PDB file of C-alpha atoms in Angstrom:
ATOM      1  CA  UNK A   2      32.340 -36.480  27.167  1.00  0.00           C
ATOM      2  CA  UNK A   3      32.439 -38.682  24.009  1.00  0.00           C
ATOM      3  CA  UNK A   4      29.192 -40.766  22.668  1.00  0.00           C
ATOM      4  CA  UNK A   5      29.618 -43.716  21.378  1.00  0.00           C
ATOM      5  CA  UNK A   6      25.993 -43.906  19.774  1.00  0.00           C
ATOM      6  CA  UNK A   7      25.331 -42.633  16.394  1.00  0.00           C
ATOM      7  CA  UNK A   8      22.558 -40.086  15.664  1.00  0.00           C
ATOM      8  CA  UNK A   9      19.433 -41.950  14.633  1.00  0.00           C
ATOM      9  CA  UNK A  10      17.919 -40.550  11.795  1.00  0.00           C
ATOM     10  CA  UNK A  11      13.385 -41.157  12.161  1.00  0.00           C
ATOM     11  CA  UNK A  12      11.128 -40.700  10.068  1.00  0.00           C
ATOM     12  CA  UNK A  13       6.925 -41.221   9.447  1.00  0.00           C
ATOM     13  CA  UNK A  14       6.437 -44.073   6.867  1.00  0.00           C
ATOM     14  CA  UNK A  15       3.532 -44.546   4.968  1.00  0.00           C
ATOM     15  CA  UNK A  16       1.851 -47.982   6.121  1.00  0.00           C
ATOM     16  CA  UNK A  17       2.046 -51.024   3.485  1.00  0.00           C
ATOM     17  CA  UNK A  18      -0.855 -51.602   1.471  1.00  0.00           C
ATOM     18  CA  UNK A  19      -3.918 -51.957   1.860  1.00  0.00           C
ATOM     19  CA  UNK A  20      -3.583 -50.875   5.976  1.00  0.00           C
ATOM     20  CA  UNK A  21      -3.965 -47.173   7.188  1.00  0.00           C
ATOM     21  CA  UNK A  22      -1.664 -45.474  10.267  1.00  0.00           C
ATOM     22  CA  UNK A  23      -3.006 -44.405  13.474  1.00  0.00           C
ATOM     23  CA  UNK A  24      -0.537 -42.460  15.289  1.00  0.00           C
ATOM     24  CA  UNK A  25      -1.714 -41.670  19.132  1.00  0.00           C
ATOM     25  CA  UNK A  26      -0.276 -39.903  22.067  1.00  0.00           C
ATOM     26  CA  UNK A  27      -1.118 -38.337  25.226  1.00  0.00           C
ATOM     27  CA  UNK A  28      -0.181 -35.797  27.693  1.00  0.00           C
ATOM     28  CA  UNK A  29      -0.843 -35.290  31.612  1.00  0.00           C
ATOM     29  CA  UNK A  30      -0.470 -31.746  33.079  1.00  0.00           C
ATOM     30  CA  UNK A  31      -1.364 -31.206  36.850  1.00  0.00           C
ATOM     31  CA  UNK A  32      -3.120 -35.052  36.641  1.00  0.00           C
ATOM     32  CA  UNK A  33      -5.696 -33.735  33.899  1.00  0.00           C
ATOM     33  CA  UNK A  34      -4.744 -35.955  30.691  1.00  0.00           C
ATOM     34  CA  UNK A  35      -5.502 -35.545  27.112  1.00  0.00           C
ATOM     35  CA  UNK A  36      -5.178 -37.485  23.880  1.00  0.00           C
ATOM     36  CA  UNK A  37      -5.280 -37.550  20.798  1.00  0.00           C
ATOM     37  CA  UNK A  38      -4.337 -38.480  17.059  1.00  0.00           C
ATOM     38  CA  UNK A  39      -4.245 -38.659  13.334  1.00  0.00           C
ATOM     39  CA  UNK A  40      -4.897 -40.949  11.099  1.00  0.00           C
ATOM     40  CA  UNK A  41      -4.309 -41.617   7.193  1.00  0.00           C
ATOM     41  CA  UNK A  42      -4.576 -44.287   4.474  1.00  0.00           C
ATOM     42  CA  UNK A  43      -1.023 -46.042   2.771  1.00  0.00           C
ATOM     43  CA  UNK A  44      -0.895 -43.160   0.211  1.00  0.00           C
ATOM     44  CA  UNK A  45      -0.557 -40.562   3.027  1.00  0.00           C
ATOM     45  CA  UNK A  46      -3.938 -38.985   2.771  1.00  0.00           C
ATOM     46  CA  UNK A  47      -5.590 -37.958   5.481  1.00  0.00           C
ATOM     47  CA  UNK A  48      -8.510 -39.955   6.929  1.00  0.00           C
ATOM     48  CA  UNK A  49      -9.590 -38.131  10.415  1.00  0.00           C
ATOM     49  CA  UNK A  50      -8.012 -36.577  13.779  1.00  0.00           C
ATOM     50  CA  UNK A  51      -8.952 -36.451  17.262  1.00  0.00           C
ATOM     51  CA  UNK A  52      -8.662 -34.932  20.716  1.00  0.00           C
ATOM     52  CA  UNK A  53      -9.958 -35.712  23.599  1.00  0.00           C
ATOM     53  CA  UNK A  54      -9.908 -35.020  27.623  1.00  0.00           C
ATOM     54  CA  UNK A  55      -9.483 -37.713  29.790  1.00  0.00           C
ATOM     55  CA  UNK A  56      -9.885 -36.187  33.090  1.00  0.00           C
ATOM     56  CA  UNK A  57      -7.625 -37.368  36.112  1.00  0.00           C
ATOM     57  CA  UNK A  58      -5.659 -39.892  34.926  1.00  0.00           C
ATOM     58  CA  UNK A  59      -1.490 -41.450  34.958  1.00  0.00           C
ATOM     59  CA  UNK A  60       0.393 -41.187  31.744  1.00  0.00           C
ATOM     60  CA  UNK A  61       0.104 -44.689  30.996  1.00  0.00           C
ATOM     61  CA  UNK A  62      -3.805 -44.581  31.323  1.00  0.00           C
ATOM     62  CA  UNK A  63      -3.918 -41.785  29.654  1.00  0.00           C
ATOM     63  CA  UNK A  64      -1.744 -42.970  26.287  1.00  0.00           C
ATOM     64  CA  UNK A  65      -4.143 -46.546  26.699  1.00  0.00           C
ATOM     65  CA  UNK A  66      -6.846 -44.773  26.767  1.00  0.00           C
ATOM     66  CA  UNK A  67      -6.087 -42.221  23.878  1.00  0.00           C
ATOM     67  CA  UNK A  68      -5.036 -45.397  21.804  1.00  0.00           C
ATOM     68  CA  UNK A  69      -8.598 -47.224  22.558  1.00  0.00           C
ATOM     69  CA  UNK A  70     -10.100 -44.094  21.396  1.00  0.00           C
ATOM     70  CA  UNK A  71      -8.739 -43.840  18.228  1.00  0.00           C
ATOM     71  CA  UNK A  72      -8.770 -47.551  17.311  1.00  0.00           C
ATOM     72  CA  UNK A  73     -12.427 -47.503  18.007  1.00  0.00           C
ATOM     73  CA  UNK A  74     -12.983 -44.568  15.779  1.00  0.00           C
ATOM     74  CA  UNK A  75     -11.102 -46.519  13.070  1.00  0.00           C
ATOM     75  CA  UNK A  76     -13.584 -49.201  13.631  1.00  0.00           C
ATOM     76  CA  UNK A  77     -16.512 -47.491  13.452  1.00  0.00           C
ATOM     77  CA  UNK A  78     -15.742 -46.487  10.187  1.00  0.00           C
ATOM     78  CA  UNK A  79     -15.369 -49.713   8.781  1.00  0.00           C
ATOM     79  CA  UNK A  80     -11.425 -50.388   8.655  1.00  0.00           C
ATOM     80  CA  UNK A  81      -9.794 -53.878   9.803  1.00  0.00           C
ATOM     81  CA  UNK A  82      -6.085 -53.348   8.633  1.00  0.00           C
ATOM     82  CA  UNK A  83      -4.101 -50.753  10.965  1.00  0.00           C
ATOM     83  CA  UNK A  84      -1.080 -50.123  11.838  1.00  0.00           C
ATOM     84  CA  UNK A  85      -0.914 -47.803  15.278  1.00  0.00           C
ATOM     85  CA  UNK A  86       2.343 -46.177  16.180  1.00  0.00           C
ATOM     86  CA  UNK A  87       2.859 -44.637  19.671  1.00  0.00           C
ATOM     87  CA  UNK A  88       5.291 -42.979  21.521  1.00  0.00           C
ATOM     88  CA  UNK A  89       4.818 -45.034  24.653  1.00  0.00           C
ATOM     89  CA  UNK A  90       7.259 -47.675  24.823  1.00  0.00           C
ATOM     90  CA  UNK A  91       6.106 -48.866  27.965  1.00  0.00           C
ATOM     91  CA  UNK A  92       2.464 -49.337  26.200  1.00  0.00           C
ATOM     92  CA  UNK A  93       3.374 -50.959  22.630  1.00  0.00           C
ATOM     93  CA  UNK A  94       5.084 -53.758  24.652  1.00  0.00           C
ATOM     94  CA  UNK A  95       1.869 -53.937  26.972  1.00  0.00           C
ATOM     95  CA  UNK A  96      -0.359 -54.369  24.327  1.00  0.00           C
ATOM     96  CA  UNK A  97       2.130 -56.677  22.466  1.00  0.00           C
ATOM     97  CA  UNK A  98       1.880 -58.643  25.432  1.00  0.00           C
ATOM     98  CA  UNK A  99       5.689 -58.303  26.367  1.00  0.00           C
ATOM     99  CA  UNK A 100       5.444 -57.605  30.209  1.00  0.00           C
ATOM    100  CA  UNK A 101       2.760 -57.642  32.230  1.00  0.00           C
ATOM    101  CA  UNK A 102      -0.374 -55.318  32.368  1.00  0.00           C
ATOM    102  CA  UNK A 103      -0.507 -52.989  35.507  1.00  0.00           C
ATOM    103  CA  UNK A 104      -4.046 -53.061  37.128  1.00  0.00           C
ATOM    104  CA  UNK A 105      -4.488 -48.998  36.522  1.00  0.00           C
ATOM    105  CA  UNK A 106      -4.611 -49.769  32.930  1.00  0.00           C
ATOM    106  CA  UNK A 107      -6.003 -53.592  33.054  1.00  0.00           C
ATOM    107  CA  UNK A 108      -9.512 -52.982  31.695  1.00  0.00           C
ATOM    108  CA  UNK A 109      -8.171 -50.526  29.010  1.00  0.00           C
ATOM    109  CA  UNK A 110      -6.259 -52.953  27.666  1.00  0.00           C
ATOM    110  CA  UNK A 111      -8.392 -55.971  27.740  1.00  0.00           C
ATOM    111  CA  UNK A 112     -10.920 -53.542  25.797  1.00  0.00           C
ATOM    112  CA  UNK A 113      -8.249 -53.205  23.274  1.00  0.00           C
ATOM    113  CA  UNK A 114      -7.410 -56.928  22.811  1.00  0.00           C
ATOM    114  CA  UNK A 115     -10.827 -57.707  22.048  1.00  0.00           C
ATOM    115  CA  UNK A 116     -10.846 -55.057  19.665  1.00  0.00           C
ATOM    116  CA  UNK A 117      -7.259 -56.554  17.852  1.00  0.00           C
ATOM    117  CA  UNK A 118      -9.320 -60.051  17.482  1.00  0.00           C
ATOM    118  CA  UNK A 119     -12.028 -58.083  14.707  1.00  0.00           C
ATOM    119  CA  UNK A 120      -9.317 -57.275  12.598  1.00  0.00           C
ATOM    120  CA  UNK A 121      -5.437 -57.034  11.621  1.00  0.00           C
ATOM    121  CA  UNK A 122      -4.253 -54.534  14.178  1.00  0.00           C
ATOM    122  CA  UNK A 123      -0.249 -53.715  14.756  1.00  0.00           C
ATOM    123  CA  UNK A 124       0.985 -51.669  17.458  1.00  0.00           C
ATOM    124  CA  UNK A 125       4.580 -50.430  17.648  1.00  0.00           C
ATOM    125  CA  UNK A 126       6.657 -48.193  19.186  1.00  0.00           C
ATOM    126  CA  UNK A 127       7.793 -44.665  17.101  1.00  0.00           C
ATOM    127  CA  UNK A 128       9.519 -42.006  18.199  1.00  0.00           C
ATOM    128  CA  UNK A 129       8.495 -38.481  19.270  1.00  0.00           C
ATOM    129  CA  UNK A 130      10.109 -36.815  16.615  1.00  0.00           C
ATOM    130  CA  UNK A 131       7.286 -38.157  14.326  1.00  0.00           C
ATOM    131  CA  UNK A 132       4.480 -38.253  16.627  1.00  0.00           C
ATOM    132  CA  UNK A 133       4.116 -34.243  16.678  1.00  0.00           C
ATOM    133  CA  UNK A 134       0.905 -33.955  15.162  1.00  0.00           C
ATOM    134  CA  UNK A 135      -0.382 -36.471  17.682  1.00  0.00           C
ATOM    135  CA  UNK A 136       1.412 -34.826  20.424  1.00  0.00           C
ATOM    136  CA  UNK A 137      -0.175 -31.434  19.911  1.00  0.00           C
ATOM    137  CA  UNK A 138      -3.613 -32.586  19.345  1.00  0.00           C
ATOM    138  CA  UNK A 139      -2.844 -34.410  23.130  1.00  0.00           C
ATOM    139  CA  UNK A 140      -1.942 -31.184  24.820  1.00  0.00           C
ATOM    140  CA  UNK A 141      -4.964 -28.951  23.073  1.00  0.00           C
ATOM    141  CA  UNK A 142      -7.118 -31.277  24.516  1.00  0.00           C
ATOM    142  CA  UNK A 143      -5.190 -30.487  28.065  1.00  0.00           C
ATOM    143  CA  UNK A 144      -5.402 -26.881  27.337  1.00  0.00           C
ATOM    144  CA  UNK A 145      -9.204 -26.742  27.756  1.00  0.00           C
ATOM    145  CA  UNK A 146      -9.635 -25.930  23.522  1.00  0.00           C
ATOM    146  CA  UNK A 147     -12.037 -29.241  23.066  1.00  0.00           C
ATOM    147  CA  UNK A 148     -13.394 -32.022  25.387  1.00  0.00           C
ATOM    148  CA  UNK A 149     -13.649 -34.004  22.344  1.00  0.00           C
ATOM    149  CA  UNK A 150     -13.383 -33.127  18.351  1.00  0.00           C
ATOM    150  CA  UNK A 151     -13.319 -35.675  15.471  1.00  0.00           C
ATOM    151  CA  UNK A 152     -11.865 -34.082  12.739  1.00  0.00           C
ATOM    152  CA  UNK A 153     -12.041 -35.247   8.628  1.00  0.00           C
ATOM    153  CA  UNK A 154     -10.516 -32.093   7.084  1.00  0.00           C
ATOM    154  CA  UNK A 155      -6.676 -30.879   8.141  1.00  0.00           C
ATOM    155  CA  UNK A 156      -7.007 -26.885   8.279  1.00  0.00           C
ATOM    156  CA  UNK A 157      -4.175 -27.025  11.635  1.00  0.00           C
ATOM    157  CA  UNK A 158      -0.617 -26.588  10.002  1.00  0.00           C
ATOM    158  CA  UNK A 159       0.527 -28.699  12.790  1.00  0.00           C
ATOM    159  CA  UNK A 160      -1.248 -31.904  11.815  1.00  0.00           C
ATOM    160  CA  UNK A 161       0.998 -32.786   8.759  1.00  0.00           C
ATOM    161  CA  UNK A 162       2.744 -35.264   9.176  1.00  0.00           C
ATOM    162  CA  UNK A 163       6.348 -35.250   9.334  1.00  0.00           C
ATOM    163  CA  UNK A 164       7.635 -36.536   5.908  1.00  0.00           C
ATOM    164  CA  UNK A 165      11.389 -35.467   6.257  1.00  0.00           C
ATOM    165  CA  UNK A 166      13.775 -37.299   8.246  1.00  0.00           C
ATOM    166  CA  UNK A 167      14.709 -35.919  11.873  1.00  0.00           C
ATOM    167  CA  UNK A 168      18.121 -36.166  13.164  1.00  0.00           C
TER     168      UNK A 168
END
């Protein structure tokens, strides 16, 4: 079997000045979701992580809802320039108002437009590959190791972000 498709080579970029990154992502095992994420300022130092459980919950409601977590945490601490990254496709083009919002997620989602008209808020769509420190937070939430944690030191190896390109 040939591909015709060329490798795509991703990689985390720093957000443009003067906005800070919120990377999110969530993870469902046995219907028991968790999020969680990372966040740092346009010079790549870190600002603060969390994790979270989310109870019984879809994927979708669960990546919403890890997203609305950590953009109100980013608000409560006085920023109103973000750029949030996610792995969810499906979500990034909810919240960019692309297609239609599903009623399991409706109220989530109004929550978080309110929250975009306070501020200059981007969501978009990244890759997996880059979302790994998110990603793990997600599943340590699942993994019964916090209910919910707001971190403002980096002492996990597994929350730097991924600097290097990935094939």
């Amino acid at each position: 079997c040939q591909h015709s498709e060329r490798p795509i080579v991703v990689k985390w970029m720093l957000p443009p000045e003067p906005f800070i990154k919120l990377n999110t992502d969530a993870s469902v095992k046995n219907g028991i979701g968790g999020g969680g994420g990372v966040c740092c300022s346009s010079k790549g130092d870190f600002i603060f992580a969390f994790t979270c459980q989310l109870g019984n919950v879809s994927v979708l409601q669960a990546e919403s809802r890890s997203l609305l977590h950590g953009l109100e945490i980013c608000i409560s601490k006085g920023y109103k320039k973000i750029v949030i990254e996610t792995d969810s496709l499906v979500l990034s083009s909810i919240i960019n108002r692309q297609c239609h919002i599903p009623w399991s997620v409706f109220y989530t989602i109004k929550k978080i437009h309110r929250l975009q008209e306070t501020g200059v808020y981007q969501v978009q769509h990244c890759y997996r590959e880059v979302n790994g420190p998110a990603d793990y937070l997600a599943n340590m939430a699942i993994d019964g190791q916090s209910q919910m944690i707001e971190f403002e030191t980096v002492s996990y190896t597994h929350l730097t972000l991924p600097t290097t390109p990935y094939v």
